[in-house]
Short mmCIF file of C-alpha atoms and ligand atoms in Angstrom, two decimals:
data_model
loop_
_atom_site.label_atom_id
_atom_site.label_comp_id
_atom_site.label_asym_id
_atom_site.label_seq_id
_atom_site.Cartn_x
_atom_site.Cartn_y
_atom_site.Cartn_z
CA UNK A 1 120.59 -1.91 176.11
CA UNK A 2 123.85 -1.91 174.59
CA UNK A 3 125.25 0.75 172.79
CA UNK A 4 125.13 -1.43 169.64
CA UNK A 5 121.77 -2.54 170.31
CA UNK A 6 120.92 1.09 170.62
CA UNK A 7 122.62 2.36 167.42
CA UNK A 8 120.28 -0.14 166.04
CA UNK A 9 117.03 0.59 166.93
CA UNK A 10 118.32 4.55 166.24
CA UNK A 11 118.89 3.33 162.85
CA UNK A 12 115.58 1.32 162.40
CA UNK A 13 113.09 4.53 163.73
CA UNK A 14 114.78 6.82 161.44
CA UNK A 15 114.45 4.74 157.99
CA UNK A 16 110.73 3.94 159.42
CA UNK A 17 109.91 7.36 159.95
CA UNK A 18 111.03 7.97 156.62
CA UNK A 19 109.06 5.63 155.43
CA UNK A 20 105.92 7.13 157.01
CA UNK A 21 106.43 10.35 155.58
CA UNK A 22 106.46 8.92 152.26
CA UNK A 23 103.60 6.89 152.35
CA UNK A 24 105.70 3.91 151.77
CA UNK A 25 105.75 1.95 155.02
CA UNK A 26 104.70 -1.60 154.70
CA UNK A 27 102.62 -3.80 157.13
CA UNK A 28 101.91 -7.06 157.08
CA UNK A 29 97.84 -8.47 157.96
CA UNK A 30 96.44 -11.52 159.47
CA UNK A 31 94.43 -12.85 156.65
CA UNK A 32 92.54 -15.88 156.91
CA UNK A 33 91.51 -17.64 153.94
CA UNK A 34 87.93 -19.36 154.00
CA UNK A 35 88.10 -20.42 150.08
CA UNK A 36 89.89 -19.48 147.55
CA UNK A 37 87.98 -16.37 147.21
CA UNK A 38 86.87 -15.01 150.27
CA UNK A 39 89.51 -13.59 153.49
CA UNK A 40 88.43 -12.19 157.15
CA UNK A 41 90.72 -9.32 157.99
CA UNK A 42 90.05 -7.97 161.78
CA UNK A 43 86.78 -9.98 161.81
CA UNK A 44 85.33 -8.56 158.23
CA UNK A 45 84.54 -11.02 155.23
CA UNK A 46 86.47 -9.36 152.17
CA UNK A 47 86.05 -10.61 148.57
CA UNK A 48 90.20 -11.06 147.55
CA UNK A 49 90.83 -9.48 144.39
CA UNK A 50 94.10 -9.40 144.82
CA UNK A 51 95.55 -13.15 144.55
CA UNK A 52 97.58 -14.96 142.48
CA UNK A 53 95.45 -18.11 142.89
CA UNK A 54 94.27 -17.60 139.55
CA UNK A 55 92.55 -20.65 139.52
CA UNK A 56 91.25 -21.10 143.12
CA UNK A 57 93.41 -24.65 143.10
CA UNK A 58 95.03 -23.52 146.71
CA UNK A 59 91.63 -24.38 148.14
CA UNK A 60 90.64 -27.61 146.05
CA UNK A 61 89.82 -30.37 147.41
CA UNK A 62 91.51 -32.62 145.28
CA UNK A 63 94.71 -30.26 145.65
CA UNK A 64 94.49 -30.56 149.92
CA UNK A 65 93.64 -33.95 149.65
CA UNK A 66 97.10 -34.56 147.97
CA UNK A 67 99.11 -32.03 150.31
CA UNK A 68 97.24 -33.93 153.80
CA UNK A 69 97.89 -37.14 152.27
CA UNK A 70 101.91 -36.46 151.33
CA UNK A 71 102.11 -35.02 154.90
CA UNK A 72 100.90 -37.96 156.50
CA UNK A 73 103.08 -40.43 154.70
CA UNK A 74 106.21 -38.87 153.94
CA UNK A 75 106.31 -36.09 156.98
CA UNK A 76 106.08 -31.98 156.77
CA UNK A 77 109.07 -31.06 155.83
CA UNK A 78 111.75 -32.61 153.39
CA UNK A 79 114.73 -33.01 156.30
CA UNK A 80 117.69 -31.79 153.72
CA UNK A 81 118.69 -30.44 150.02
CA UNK A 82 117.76 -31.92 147.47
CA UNK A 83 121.75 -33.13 146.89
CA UNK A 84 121.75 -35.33 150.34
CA UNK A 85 118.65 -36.72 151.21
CA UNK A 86 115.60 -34.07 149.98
CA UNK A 87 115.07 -35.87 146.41
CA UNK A 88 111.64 -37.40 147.25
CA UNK A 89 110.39 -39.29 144.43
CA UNK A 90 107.07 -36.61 144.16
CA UNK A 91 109.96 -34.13 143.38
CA UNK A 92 110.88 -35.74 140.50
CA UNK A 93 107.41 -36.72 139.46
CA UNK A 94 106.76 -33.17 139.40
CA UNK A 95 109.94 -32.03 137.44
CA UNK A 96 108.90 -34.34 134.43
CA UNK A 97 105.43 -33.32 134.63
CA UNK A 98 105.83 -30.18 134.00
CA UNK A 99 109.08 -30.67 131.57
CA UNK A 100 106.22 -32.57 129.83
CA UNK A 101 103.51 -29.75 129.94
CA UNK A 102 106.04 -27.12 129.18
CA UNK A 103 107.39 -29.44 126.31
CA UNK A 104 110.36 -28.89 127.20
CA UNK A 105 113.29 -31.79 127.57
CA UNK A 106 114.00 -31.03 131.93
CA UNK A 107 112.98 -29.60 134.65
CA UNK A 108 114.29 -28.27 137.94
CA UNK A 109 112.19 -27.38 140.75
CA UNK A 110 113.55 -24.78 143.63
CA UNK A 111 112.21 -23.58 146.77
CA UNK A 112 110.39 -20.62 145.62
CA UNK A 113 110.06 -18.78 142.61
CA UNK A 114 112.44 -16.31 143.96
CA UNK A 115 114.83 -18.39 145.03
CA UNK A 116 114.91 -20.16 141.38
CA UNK A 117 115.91 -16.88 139.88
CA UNK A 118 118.79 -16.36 142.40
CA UNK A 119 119.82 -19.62 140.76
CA UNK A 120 119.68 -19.27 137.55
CA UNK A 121 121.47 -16.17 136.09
CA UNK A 122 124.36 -16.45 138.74
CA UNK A 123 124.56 -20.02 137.35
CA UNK A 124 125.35 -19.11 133.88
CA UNK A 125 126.48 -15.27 133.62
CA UNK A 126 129.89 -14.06 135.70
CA UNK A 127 132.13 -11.25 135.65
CA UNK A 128 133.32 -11.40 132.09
CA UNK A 129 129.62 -11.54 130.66
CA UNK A 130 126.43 -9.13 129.58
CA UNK A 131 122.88 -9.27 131.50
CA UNK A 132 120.30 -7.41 129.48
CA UNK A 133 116.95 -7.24 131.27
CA UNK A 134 113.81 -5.06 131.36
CA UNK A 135 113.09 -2.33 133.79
CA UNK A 136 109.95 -3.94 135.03
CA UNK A 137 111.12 -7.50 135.43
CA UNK A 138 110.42 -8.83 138.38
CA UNK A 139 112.49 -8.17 141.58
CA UNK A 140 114.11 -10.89 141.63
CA UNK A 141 115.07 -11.61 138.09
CA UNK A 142 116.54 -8.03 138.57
CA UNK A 143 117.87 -9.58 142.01
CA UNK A 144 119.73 -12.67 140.21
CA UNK A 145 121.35 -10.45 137.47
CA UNK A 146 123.04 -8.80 140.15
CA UNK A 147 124.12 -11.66 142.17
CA UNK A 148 125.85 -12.88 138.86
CA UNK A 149 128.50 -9.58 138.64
CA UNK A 150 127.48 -9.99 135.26
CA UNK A 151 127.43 -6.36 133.30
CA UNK A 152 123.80 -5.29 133.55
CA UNK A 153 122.20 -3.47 131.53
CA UNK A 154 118.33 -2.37 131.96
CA UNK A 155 116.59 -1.57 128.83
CA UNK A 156 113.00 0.68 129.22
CA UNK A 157 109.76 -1.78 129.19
CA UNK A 158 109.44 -3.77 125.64
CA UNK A 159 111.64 -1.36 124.59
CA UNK A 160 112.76 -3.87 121.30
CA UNK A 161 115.10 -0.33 119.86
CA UNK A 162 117.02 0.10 122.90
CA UNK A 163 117.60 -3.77 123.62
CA UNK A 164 118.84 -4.31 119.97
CA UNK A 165 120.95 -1.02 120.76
CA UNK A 166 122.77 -2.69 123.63
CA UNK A 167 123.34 -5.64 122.81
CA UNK A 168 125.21 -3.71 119.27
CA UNK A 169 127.38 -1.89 121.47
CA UNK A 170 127.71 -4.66 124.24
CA UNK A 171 127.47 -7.77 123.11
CA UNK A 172 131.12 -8.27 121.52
CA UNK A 173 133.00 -7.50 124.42
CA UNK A 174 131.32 -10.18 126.42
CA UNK A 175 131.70 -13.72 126.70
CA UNK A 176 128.03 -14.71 127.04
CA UNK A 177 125.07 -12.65 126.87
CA UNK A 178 121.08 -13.08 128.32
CA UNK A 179 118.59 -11.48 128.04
CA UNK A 180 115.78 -11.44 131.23
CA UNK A 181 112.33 -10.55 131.12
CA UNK A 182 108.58 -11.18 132.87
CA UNK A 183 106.06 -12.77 130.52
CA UNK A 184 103.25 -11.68 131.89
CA UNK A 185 104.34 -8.19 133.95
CA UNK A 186 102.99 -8.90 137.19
CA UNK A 187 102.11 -4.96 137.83
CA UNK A 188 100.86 -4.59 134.59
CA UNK A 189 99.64 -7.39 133.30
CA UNK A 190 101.08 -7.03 129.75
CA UNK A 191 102.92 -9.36 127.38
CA UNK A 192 106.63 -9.23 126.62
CA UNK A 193 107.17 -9.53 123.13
CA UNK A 194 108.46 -13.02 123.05
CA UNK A 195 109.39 -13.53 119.26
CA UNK A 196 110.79 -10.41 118.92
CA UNK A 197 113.56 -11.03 121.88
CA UNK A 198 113.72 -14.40 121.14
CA UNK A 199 114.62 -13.16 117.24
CA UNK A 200 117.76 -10.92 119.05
CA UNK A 201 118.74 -13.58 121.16
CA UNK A 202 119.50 -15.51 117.90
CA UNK A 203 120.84 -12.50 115.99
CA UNK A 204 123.26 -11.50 118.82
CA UNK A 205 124.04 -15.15 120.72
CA UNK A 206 122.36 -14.66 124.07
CA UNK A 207 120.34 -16.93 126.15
CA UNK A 208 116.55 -15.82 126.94
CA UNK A 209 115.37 -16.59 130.72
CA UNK A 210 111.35 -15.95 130.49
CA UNK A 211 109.32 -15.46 134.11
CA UNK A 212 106.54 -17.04 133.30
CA UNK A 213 105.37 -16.58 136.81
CA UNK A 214 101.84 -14.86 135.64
CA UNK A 215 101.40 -16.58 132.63
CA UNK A 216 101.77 -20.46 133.42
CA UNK A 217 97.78 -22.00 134.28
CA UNK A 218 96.29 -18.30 132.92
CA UNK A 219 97.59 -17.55 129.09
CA UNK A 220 98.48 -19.49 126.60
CA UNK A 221 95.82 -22.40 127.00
CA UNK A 222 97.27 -22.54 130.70
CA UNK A 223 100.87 -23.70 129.19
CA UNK A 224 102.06 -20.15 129.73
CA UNK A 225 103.19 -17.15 127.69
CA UNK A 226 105.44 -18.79 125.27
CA UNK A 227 101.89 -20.63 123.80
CA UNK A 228 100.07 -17.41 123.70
CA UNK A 229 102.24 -16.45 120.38
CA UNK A 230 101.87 -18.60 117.38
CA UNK A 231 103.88 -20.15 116.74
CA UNK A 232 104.97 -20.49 119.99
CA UNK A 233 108.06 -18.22 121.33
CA UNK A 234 109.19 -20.67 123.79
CA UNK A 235 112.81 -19.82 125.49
CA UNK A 236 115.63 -21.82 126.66
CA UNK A 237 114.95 -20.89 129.54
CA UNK A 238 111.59 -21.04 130.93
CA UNK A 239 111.23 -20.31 135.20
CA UNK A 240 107.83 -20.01 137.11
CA UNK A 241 106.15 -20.91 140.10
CA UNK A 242 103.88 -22.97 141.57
CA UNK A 243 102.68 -20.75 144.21
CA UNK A 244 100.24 -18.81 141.70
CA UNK A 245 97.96 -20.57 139.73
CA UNK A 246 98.85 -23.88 140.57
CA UNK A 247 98.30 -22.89 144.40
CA UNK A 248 101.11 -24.55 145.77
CA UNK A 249 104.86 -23.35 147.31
CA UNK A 250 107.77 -23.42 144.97
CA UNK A 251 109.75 -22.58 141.23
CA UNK A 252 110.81 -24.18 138.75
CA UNK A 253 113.05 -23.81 135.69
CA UNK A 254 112.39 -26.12 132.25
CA UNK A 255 115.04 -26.25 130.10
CA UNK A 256 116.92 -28.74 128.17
CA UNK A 257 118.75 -31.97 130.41
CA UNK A 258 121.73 -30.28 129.74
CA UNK A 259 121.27 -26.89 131.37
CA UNK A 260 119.30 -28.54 134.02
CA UNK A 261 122.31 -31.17 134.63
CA UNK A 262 124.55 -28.28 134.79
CA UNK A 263 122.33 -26.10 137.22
CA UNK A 264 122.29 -28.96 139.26
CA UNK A 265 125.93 -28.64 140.31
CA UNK A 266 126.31 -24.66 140.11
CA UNK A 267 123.07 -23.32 141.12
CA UNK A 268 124.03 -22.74 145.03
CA UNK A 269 119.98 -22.15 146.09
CA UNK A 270 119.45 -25.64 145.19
CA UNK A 271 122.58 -26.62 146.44
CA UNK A 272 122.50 -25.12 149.85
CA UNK A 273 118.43 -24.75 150.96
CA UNK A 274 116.48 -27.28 151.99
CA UNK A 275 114.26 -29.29 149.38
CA UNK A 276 110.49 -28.75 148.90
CA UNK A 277 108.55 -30.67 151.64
CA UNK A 278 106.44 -33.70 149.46
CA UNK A 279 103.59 -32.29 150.22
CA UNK A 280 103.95 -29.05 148.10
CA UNK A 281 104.92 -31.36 145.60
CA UNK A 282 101.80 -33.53 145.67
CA UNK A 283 99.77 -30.51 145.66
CA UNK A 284 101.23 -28.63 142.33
CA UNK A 285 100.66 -32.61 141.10
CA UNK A 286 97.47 -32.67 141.89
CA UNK A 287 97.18 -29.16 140.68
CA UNK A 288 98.66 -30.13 136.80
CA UNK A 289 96.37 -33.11 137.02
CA UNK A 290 92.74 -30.37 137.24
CA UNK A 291 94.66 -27.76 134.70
CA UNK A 292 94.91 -30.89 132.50
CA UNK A 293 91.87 -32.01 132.86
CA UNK A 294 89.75 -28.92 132.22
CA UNK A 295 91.61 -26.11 130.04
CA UNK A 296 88.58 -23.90 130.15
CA UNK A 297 89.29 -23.18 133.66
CA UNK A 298 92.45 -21.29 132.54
CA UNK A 299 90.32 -19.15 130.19
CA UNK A 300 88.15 -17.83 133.51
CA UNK A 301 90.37 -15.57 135.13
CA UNK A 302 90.84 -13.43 131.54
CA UNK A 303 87.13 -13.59 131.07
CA UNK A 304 86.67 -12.03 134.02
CA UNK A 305 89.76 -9.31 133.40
CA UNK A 306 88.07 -8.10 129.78
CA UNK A 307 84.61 -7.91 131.75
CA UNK A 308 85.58 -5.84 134.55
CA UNK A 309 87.84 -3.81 132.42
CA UNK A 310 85.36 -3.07 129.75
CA UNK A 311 83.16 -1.60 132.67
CA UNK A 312 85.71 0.65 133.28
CA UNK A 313 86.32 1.66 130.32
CA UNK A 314 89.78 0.42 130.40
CA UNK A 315 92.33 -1.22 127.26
CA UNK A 316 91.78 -4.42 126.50
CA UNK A 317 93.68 -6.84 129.08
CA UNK A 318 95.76 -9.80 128.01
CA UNK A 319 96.21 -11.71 131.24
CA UNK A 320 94.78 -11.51 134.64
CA UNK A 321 96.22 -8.76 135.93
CA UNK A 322 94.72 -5.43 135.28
CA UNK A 323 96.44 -2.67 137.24
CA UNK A 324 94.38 0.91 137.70
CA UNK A 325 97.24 3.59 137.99
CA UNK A 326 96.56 6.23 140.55
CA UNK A 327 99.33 7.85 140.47
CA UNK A 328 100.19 8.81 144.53
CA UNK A 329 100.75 6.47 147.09
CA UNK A 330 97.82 7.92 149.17
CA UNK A 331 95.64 8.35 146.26
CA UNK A 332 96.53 4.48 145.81
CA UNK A 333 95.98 3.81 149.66
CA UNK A 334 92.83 5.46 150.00
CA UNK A 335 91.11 3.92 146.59
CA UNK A 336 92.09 0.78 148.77
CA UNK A 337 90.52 1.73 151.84
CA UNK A 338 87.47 2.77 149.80
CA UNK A 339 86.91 -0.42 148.06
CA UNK A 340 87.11 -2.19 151.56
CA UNK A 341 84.54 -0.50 152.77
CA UNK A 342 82.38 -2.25 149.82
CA UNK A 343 84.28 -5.48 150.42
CA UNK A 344 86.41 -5.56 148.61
CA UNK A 345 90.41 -6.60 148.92
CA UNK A 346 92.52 -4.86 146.87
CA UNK A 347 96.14 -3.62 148.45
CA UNK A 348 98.01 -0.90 146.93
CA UNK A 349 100.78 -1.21 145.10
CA UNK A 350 103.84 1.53 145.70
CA UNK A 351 106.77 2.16 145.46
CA UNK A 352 109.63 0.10 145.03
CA UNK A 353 107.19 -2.44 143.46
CA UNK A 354 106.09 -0.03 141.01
CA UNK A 355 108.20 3.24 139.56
CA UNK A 356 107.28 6.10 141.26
CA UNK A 357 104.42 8.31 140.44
CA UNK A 358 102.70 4.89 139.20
CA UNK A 359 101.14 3.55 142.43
CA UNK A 360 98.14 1.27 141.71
CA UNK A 361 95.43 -0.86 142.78
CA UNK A 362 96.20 -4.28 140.95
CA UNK A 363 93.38 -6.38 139.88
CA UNK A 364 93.70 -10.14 139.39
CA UNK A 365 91.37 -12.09 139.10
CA UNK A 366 90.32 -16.31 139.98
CA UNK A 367 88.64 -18.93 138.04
CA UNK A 368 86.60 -18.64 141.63
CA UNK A 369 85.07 -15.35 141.47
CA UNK A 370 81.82 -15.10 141.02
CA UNK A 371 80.47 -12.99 137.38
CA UNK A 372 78.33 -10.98 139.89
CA UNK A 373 80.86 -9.99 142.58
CA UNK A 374 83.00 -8.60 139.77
CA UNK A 375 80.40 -6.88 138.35
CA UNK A 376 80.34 -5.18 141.64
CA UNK A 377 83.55 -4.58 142.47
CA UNK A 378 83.64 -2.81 138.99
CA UNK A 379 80.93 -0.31 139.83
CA UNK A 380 82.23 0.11 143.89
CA UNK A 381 85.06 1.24 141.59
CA UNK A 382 83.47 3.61 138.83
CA UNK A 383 81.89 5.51 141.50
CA UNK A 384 84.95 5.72 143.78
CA UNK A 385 87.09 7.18 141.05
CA UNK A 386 84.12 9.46 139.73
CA UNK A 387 84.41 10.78 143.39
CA UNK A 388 87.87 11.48 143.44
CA UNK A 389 88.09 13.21 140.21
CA UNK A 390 85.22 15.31 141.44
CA UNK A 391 87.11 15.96 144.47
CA UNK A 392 90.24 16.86 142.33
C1 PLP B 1 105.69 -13.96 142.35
C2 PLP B 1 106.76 -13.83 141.35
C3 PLP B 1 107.98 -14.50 141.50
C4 PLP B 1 108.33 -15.21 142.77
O1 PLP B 1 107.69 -16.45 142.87
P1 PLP B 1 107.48 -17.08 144.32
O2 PLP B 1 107.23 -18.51 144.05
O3 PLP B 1 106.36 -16.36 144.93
O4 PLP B 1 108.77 -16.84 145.05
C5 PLP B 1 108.88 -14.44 140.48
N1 PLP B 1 108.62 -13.74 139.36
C6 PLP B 1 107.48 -13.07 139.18
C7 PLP B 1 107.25 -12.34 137.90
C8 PLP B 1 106.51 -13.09 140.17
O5 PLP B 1 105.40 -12.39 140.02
#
């Protein structure tokens, strides 16, 4: 080995032994997926309750169908960005469809939900601007505020006080100002308060990007966050993916033609990656088509949440996701390993994902579970926690 080489691996067995000591080393699981609700791990049948195919459409027929049937015509993968040769007509079917079921005037779709917020703030914010976002936005909305070299500021969860706070001291010594937040929190499952920002984006002049990567096919009548407020908050800016509930790969970003025009110059993870192959196109087509055509499949997965919870004795959720705070990582770890000896699939969540001292088991839960298996799960789970408090 050379002596670089060897630095290297001295480097990686320290920061992994770390890791260990903390709990907080990650692994990663063959999983195979035999529907949309049940996974074999090492040979076991588990009953997922931890995906974000909150509708089960990842494993429709009609949605495979449209994938194998892309795939066959048009080929597996899209052969260049979407700026030289990647702009197969699906892509753009799909950007107006959902411009049109976001009711919004455009639409951009990226690679990934992840990658569309690397776009978007770096497209619009620089140096001589202010990025306010929330402490528990996702990782990469936090991800793209940095990438801007806007000024950042964090303000605590739905903290309204502190975000009008900034923005008065802030706001006049920048150029242009957004603000960043999750719809739906995807560890906690709560609501931003939409009409509230939106209100200080107007009072103060800044632009309001919305993650509505939990809330688009769950809340709202399936049309997302924005729709669960009346009157509807909707941003100017309104990003999501299609890898949740509409059980396909990608992001998108409605908007108005404008900012879409412009993001198609400036946004460089449009510019420089690879466009969507067709077939995850056809499939988050196919996908809008069954949300369409049967809005009371968007009600299941919250059904299920405010069952579940009320066994538990837990607040009221709003959206699909319904985390149970544990606290420690290996409190967290071994709650997990309990439930999977009932069968049931449920990975921690730690650290960095969550703040510290919050680790979890996160609940979410598909139009494809079944009213018994949750019923279940939620008294595996009353008697696992009785034990552990007994234990305490
Ligand atoms: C999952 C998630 C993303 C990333 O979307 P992908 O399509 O999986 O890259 C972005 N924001 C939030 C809030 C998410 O939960």
């Amino acid at each position: 080995m050379t002596s670089a080489a060897a630095s290297l691996e001295r480097f990686a067995a320290g920061k992994l032994s770390a890791l260990d000591r903390k709990s907080l080393r990650r692994r990663t699981v063959e999983t195979r997926h035999r529907d949309a609700v049940h996974v074999e791990r090492d040979g076991r049948s588990l009953i997922n309750v931890c995906s974000n195919d909150y509708l089960g459409l990842a494993h429709h027929p009609k949605v495979i169908e449209a994938a194998r049937a892309a795939t066959a015509e048009w080929g597996a993968g899209s052969g260049a960005s979407r700026l030289v040769t990647g702009g197969h007509p699906l892509l753009f079917q799909l950007e107006r469809r959902l411009a049109a079921f976001k009711g919004t005037e455009d639409c951009i779709v990226f690679g990934s939900g992840y990658l569309a917020n690397l776009a978007i703030t770096p497209a619009l914010a620089g140096p001589d601007d202010l990025v306010l976002i929330d402490s528990l936005a996702h990782a990469c909305l936090h991800a793209g505020a940095r990438l801007s070299r806007a000024r950042v500021e964090v303000f605590r969860h739905n903290d309204m006080d502190q975000l009008r706070g900034l923005l008065a001291e802030h706001r006049g010594e920048a150029r242009h100002a957004m603000i960043l937040t999750d719809g739906v929190f995807s560890m906690d499952g709560d609501f931003a308060p939409l009409p509230e920002i939106l209100a200080l984006g107007e009072e103060f002049d800044a632009w309001t990007l919305v993650d509505d990567a939990h809330g688009i096919g769950t809340v709202g009548g399936g049309r997302g966050s924005a729709h669960a407020f009346a009157p509807p908050a909707a941003a100017p800016l309104q990003m999501g993916t299609l890898s949740k509930a509409l059980g396909s790969y990608g992001g998108y970003l409605c908007a108005s033609e404008r900012v879409c025009e412009l993001l198609r110059s400036r946004a460089r993870p449009l510019v420089f990656t690879t466009a969507l192959p067709p077939a995850s196109a056809a499939a988050a087509l196919a996908a809008l088509d069954l949300v369409a055509a049967d809005p009371a499949l968007c009600e299941r997965p919250l059904e299920l949440a405010r069952r579940f919870a009320g066994k538990l004795g837990l607040s009221r959720p709003v959206s699909p996701v319904v985390p149970v705070i544990l606290g420690s990582e290996t409190a967290a770890l071994a709650a997990s390993a309990a439930l999977e000896a009932e069968g049931f699939l449920v990975t921690a969540i730690r650290p960095p994902t969550v703040p510290p001292g919050t680790a979890r088991l996160r609940f979410t839960f598909s139009a494809a579970h079944e009213t018994a298996d949750i019923d279940r799960l939620a008294a595996a789970l009353k008697s696992i926690l009785q034990q552990t408090e007994a234990a305490e």
